């Protein structure tokens, strides 16, 4: 009877440890052995005892089967719960790991890395070229073969040996391919390689893919279209070849959900890339493509758009040639990012050029620019239905005169420029602090200083120094970078940007370096002209003699006519003192100043009028002419080309 006690435990142990079929075999063998032993081999046991033993073993046989079935059902429930938990974790990870950046390629790679190895053994993401270029994929059904570019893939094997395409490579897929079928239907599709005739037929047309599928044991594939906002961007493919269980319908739903979430992130990245490219193109079209070559200054600049997700900003700079060989230097920044900031920057730059053309001093120019920003804000908000006063900008405007070596500057909420003296010392100019543009009602002040020849002015936007955690640290680094010796202004620009900036600045950066020059005294001639019409002839002779000294006698006749007309107008309509000045720059400049603030206007003279043709004649004979207000009156100027040679 001792053996029968152990034999009763055998079915229970089998039911607790083995699968149902094995438990059935073990229990049946145990029952058969018990019947054979106690039914025939053992004679010392009574008939009743044998019946009891066999009955107990048979009962253990039945209980072991029930125990095994209960255990297996429990394991199945636990497995389903674990699978469901894994799928929920995958969806949760898809929400946090996909779309961490507004970059289409990076988002596609995040999708592939999320799927492997949690969901599949190999994953690839292929996109249409229209989705990458930012053109905006055309909604609607696809027809015929489709060209798709491999953007990302991932595998449980090192190096993704299963991939039939390299990253960036394009391939044309036929209508029988799973990718194109998903693009046609707009729904995810599941294919088992062993029993899908269309898949096998398509695979047979590509020997490379056939060999890889055979070598790595592909057995099931899910293709999920990447669709967002009614447009198709591409397709994601998930393959199993290492794990034995094939994809099922629940996996198909999961793949579709993950692909849908990834598609939204890719579309966001595509739209951001498209908008940023548009803003950059707009901004670069509004910025100067090259700076003018002037005798008054030597210039070099750097403009770096932001690498952050905030979008392109409204930084700008300009160098404007003014009358009298002077030059205007401008740096500004529209608060905000995106296309609106770039468009506002373009309007402000145009306004500054227009205001500079009428030779307004820096403080008056900023006052007019402030009014313009307020009007632009009101116009924008009236269109959008919002409150006024949203646009804010900063600006620094400077005018440098190479004849007197004086520079007049004013700023509106902008960082003060740095001045590098000829001996290499660096100081930040102490300019009157004024409010940004767009606040209104507050005055602007300007400062004037003498700049030694060879001084370097560094004008910049706040993005250059705000990359540091503290603004004073950025200014100290700027001071150090400007103090380093450099063979040229271009090299100095490189030194500054490499010292202060990373590869992807957090804000737009504009840097303008200007080295001042002084016009030699022998290039300028100035005379006081008495207010006597009889002395106009004397003024013409002074001009002709000066041209002879400069070797420009060929321009004598034209210059005498211009000087005669301008001096005559000053004597007739202006007020003394009257001054005639000639400047030999890249052009020949003639200026006549008087104490009257009344600005002249060119008009059309009648047939029998005795006057009114002077300015018209000057305008026809010269390249350019204009007038500017001075502290005591006005100056009328004109420019003419130098004789050849």
Coordinates of N, CA and C in Angstrom, one line a residue, residues 61 73 122 197 230 242 267 288 304 327 371 376 396 413 438 487 512 556 560 608:
X61 N -6.8 11.2 -10.7 CA -6.7 11.4 -12.1 C -7.6 12.5 -12.6
X73 N -6.2 28.0 -17.6 CA -7.1 29.1 -17.9 C -6.6 30.3 -17.1
X122 N 11.4 44.0 -36.3 CA 11.9 45.0 -37.3 C 10.9 46.0 -37.6
X197 N -1.4 35.2 -50.9 CA -1.0 35.0 -52.3 C -0.4 36.3 -52.9
X230 N -6.3 64.4 -43.0 CA -6.8 64.1 -44.3 C -5.7 63.9 -45.4
X242 N 11.7 36.9 -35.2 CA 12.4 36.2 -34.1 C 11.4 35.7 -33.1
X267 N 3.2 65.2 -39.0 CA 2.6 66.3 -39.7 C 2.8 67.7 -39.0
X288 N 19.5 92.6 -45.9 CA 20.4 93.0 -47.0 C 21.2 91.8 -47.4
X304 N 22.4 84.7 -37.7 CA 22.2 83.3 -37.4 C 20.7 83.1 -37.0
X327 N 27.1 107.7 -43.1 CA 26.6 106.4 -43.1 C 25.7 106.2 -41.9
X371 N 5.9 105.6 -33.6 CA 4.5 105.9 -34.1 C 4.1 104.8 -35.1
X376 N 1.0 99.9 -36.7 CA 1.0 98.5 -37.2 C 0.3 97.6 -36.2
X396 N 18.5 100.2 -32.5 CA 19.6 101.1 -32.3 C 19.9 101.7 -33.6
X413 N 15.2 100.7 -26.3 CA 15.2 99.4 -25.6 C 16.2 98.4 -26.1
X438 N 6.8 101.0 -29.6 CA 5.5 100.4 -29.5 C 4.8 100.8 -28.2
X487 N 42.8 89.3 -37.6 CA 43.3 89.9 -38.8 C 42.4 90.7 -39.6
X512 N 26.8 93.1 -36.2 CA 27.3 94.0 -37.2 C 28.6 94.7 -36.6
X556 N 34.4 119.7 -64.8 CA 34.3 121.1 -64.5 C 33.0 121.7 -65.0
X560 N 30.2 123.3 -62.5 CA 30.0 124.7 -62.4 C 28.5 125.0 -62.6
X608 N 6.7 130.6 -70.0 CA 7.1 132.0 -70.0 C 7.6 132.4 -68.6

